[in-house]
Amino acid sequence: MALIAALLASPSAHAQSKGELRVGYQKSASLFVLQKAQGTLEKKLAPLGFGVKWVEFPAGPQLLEGLNVGAVDVGYVGEAPPIFAQAAGARFVYVGFDPAAPQAEAILVTKDSPIRSVADLKGKKVALNKGSNVHYLLVKQLEKNGLSLSDIQPIYLAPADGRAAFESKNVDAWVIWEPFQAAAEKATGARILADGTPNVVNNYQYYLGERAFVTRNPQVIDALFEDAVTQGIWLKKNLRQAAELIAPLQGLPVDVVETALRRYEFNVKPITPAVAADQQKIADTFFQLKLIPKPIRISDAVVAAKP
């Protein structure tokens, strides 16, 4: 009896009784890749009795689908995927955001392209991943230059296919995020035609969770945030070392990963009313452009917003 009591009280037995945090991530999500490689989140959650399962997705829209069908409990994506998902009835909540990273996405053209401004994209083929953060970047940059999506030929391709179409010049421009952006610059000499600066888009990154899981396990979300903040601080102070750890997992050169890391900020915080309002502007824009079938309220999917 004493042995049984000791086993029930032990941390390992307690850990087995709780469950696991299933984290949806993209290979481009460098901080999650670093946390996965170093096992820091596992260590953080062990005292709470939770293990960690990492589930990889090719891009944000697919990750949101995984979250909606219950394949993962939390995920990390850019601005646009949650808007498309919420409009489609997906069940998730915003739980946190990373600071703006307007240089971590861009419209690229080949080094020898005659295109010199966004206005030159009129009538041209532009590749992008539909429903990703770059969708909004393209919309706003076109708007800034007196154009709309109807003035170009959008070609919706996933990152790998977009890169192939870009290099073969089957498209005239490619709208993409890091680290794919830096990889194309390094490998092909691609030029940045425009990014999110100055004051065009914020390009926030969002932490999302399955609503019931977040409600039941606030301590797990807190632990996720704490580990992300700690590892993010270390990453920004040790860019080269972090890039050396992340690069082989992303299949990219170290200097490419280091460039990409410089363009992001990592300091997750709970969703604020101001950030939710910024996300609402994107949702309203997508509805006006008929990219989503109905208007949505971001506040309906925000948990514990703080001033």
XYZ file of C-alpha atoms in Angstrom:
307
model
C 0.000 0.000 0.000
C 2.844 2.340 0.867
C 4.482 1.603 -2.495
C 1.233 2.339 -4.360
C 0.779 5.578 -2.450
C 4.339 6.617 -3.269
C 3.823 5.905 -6.968
C 0.602 7.895 -7.081
C 2.345 10.836 -5.454
C 5.370 10.737 -7.741
C 5.776 13.422 -10.468
C 6.006 10.822 -13.235
C 2.772 9.142 -12.268
C 1.085 12.523 -11.931
C 2.372 13.557 -15.374
C 0.870 10.482 -16.977
C -2.514 11.245 -15.468
C -2.966 14.689 -17.045
C -2.329 14.392 -20.759
C -0.376 16.310 -23.362
C -0.279 19.657 -25.092
C -0.514 19.130 -28.843
C 1.295 22.006 -30.542
C 0.607 22.784 -34.185
C 3.585 24.432 -35.841
C 5.028 25.306 -39.209
C 8.647 24.665 -40.067
C 8.898 28.413 -40.697
C 7.917 29.142 -37.061
C 11.501 29.443 -35.879
C 10.839 29.919 -32.172
C 8.658 26.805 -31.982
C 11.309 24.909 -33.950
C 13.919 26.021 -31.398
C 11.704 25.081 -28.445
C 11.045 21.679 -30.005
C 14.746 21.070 -30.661
C 15.813 21.995 -27.137
C 12.926 20.357 -25.298
C 12.368 23.431 -23.138
C 8.582 23.314 -23.297
C 8.569 19.683 -22.226
C 10.598 20.626 -19.153
C 8.309 23.544 -18.414
C 5.151 21.451 -18.576
C 6.441 18.371 -16.759
C 5.646 19.753 -13.275
C 2.072 20.319 -14.455
C 1.736 16.723 -15.545
C 1.652 17.469 -19.265
C 3.721 16.078 -22.086
C 4.119 17.752 -25.491
C 3.293 16.480 -28.963
C 4.523 18.534 -31.917
C 2.416 18.378 -35.091
C 3.830 19.989 -38.247
C 1.711 21.753 -40.899
C 2.838 23.265 -44.244
C 1.158 26.656 -43.637
C -1.289 28.582 -41.455
C -4.576 27.621 -43.176
C -3.832 23.912 -42.772
C -2.840 24.470 -39.148
C -6.171 26.183 -38.460
C -7.966 23.238 -40.028
C -6.065 20.934 -37.682
C -7.053 23.088 -34.719
C -10.685 23.077 -35.810
C -10.935 19.287 -36.139
C -9.232 18.688 -32.804
C -5.862 17.465 -34.088
C -3.967 20.079 -32.024
C -4.630 22.211 -28.948
C -2.589 25.329 -29.758
C -0.923 26.841 -32.802
C 1.045 29.829 -34.034
C 0.137 31.652 -37.268
C 0.101 35.013 -39.001
C -2.771 37.493 -39.234
C -4.910 36.191 -42.089
C -5.425 32.442 -41.444
C -7.522 32.914 -38.277
C -9.808 35.358 -40.094
C -10.557 32.925 -42.901
C -10.984 30.136 -40.353
C -13.342 32.134 -38.127
C -15.443 33.067 -41.153
C -15.687 29.357 -41.952
C -16.910 28.571 -38.441
C -13.681 27.205 -36.962
C -13.608 26.837 -33.190
C -10.575 28.557 -31.717
C -9.591 31.528 -29.593
C -6.774 34.058 -29.757
C -4.649 33.709 -26.622
C -1.536 35.779 -27.387
C 0.463 37.724 -29.956
C 4.046 38.546 -30.814
C 5.100 42.139 -31.613
C 4.776 43.541 -35.117
C 7.241 42.227 -37.698
C 6.515 44.225 -40.878
C 9.820 43.268 -42.525
C 9.229 39.543 -42.109
C 7.059 39.332 -45.243
C 7.542 40.896 -48.654
C 6.657 41.078 -52.319
C 9.650 39.706 -54.214
C 10.680 40.055 -57.850
C 13.596 38.435 -59.631
C 16.897 40.293 -59.689
C 16.560 41.065 -63.407
C 12.852 41.938 -63.323
C 11.816 45.182 -65.033
C 9.249 45.686 -62.243
C 10.419 48.551 -60.047
C 7.329 49.474 -58.045
C 4.120 47.898 -56.795
C 2.251 49.962 -59.389
C 4.137 47.986 -62.060
C 2.333 44.829 -60.938
C -0.797 45.873 -62.858
C -1.811 42.981 -65.109
C 0.982 40.790 -63.770
C 0.902 37.297 -62.235
C 1.557 37.372 -58.506
C 2.003 34.155 -56.524
C 0.915 33.897 -52.895
C -0.441 31.398 -50.399
C -4.176 32.097 -50.245
C -5.406 32.946 -46.772
C -1.947 33.534 -45.307
C -0.599 36.714 -43.737
C 0.880 37.812 -47.061
C -2.614 38.026 -48.534
C -3.287 41.151 -46.504
C 0.162 42.588 -47.278
C -0.571 42.319 -50.986
C -4.010 43.900 -50.601
C -2.640 46.874 -48.651
C 0.373 47.448 -50.888
C -1.831 47.391 -53.980
C -4.243 49.804 -52.297
C -1.376 52.122 -51.379
C -0.377 52.231 -55.034
C -3.851 52.801 -56.457
C -4.530 49.186 -57.418
C -6.702 46.322 -56.212
C -6.597 42.533 -56.468
C -8.698 42.771 -59.633
C -5.851 44.698 -61.297
C -3.435 41.754 -61.002
C -3.591 38.004 -61.624
C -3.333 36.286 -58.229
C -1.854 32.794 -58.488
C -2.534 30.863 -55.297
C 0.348 28.536 -54.477
C 1.853 27.024 -51.335
C 5.394 28.239 -50.483
C 7.294 25.440 -52.226
C 5.233 25.715 -55.400
C 5.416 29.495 -55.245
C 9.201 29.366 -55.101
C 9.305 27.048 -58.118
C 6.977 29.279 -60.147
C 8.984 32.343 -59.129
C 12.353 30.882 -60.115
C 11.022 29.586 -63.434
C 9.460 33.015 -64.074
C 6.003 31.563 -64.521
C 4.894 34.392 -62.242
C 6.089 37.978 -62.162
C 6.236 38.375 -58.384
C 5.952 36.290 -55.231
C 4.521 37.390 -51.891
C 6.111 35.345 -49.119
C 7.127 35.324 -45.475
C 10.255 34.385 -43.562
C 12.365 32.296 -43.709
C 11.325 31.571 -47.314
C 11.839 35.251 -48.105
C 15.471 35.338 -46.977
C 16.111 31.977 -48.653
C 14.954 33.335 -52.023
C 17.026 36.494 -51.581
C 20.132 34.446 -50.814
C 19.699 31.722 -53.442
C 18.352 33.726 -56.365
C 19.223 37.345 -55.678
C 15.518 38.162 -55.454
C 14.720 41.828 -54.802
C 12.312 43.101 -52.194
C 9.779 45.176 -54.094
C 7.904 46.086 -50.917
C 7.387 44.790 -47.394
C 5.123 45.873 -44.539
C 6.926 49.154 -43.972
C 6.343 52.007 -43.540
C 3.091 51.538 -41.602
C 1.470 49.367 -44.273
C 0.863 46.249 -42.168
C 1.935 45.182 -38.693
C 2.290 41.477 -39.441
C 1.512 40.300 -35.924
C 1.940 36.615 -35.175
C -0.789 34.967 -33.115
C -0.987 32.150 -30.596
C -4.311 30.350 -30.969
C -5.953 27.671 -28.885
C -8.921 25.326 -28.924
C -11.458 27.122 -26.757
C -12.307 24.273 -24.371
C -8.644 23.364 -23.863
C -7.690 26.968 -23.088
C -10.575 27.310 -20.626
C -9.680 24.078 -18.827
C -5.911 24.569 -18.785
C -4.925 28.211 -18.178
C -1.782 27.089 -16.354
C -0.614 25.246 -19.466
C -1.080 28.365 -21.598
C 0.829 30.410 -18.999
C 3.681 27.892 -19.101
C 3.723 28.013 -22.914
C 3.973 31.807 -22.776
C 6.713 31.735 -20.144
C 8.833 29.325 -22.158
C 8.260 31.277 -25.381
C 9.344 34.533 -23.721
C 12.439 32.954 -22.162
C 13.529 31.252 -25.370
C 12.688 34.321 -27.440
C 14.942 36.513 -25.302
C 17.753 33.984 -25.570
C 17.254 33.728 -29.335
C 17.486 37.496 -29.937
C 20.627 37.718 -27.777
C 22.258 34.722 -29.486
C 21.120 34.992 -33.099
C 23.989 33.055 -34.653
C 23.843 30.226 -32.153
C 20.061 30.014 -32.477
C 20.339 29.996 -36.278
C 22.843 27.138 -36.088
C 20.351 25.095 -34.065
C 17.338 25.931 -36.226
C 18.884 25.821 -39.721
C 19.264 22.037 -40.095
C 15.681 21.531 -38.930
C 14.387 24.008 -41.521
C 16.731 22.689 -44.206
C 18.181 26.167 -44.771
C 21.649 27.762 -44.603
C 22.562 29.263 -41.240
C 22.976 32.793 -42.618
C 19.502 32.631 -44.187
C 17.933 31.642 -40.877
C 19.878 34.350 -39.060
C 18.557 36.982 -41.498
C 15.012 35.747 -40.974
C 15.369 35.811 -37.179
C 16.485 39.450 -37.302
C 13.192 40.381 -38.947
C 11.001 38.908 -36.212
C 10.364 39.860 -32.614
C 9.548 37.235 -29.994
C 7.791 38.420 -26.851
C 4.342 36.896 -26.548
C 1.692 38.837 -24.632
C -2.048 38.378 -24.037
C -4.305 39.913 -26.690
C -5.052 43.585 -26.051
C -8.066 45.570 -27.307
C -5.761 47.542 -29.632
C -4.374 44.398 -31.242
C -7.862 42.898 -31.558
C -9.004 46.129 -33.234
C -6.140 45.889 -35.723
C -7.155 42.323 -36.534
C -10.754 43.498 -36.972
C -9.601 45.947 -39.662
C -8.112 43.050 -41.606
C -11.310 41.036 -41.241
C -13.426 43.957 -42.418
C -11.148 44.470 -45.414
C -11.391 40.819 -46.416
C -15.187 40.935 -46.172
C -15.358 44.085 -48.299
C -13.207 42.350 -50.903
C -15.480 39.281 -50.699
C -12.553 37.118 -49.669
C -14.619 35.834 -46.731
C -18.351 35.039 -47.019
C -19.621 36.985 -44.013
C -18.533 39.674 -41.563
C -16.966 38.421 -38.335
C -16.254 39.879 -34.912
C -12.723 39.210 -33.717
C -13.865 39.880 -30.149
C -15.952 36.701 -30.338
C -12.707 34.714 -30.538
C -10.637 36.586 -27.966
C -10.060 35.200 -24.486
C -9.150 37.384 -21.532
C -8.327 40.539 -23.487
C -6.381 42.982 -21.337
C -5.957 46.771 -21.630
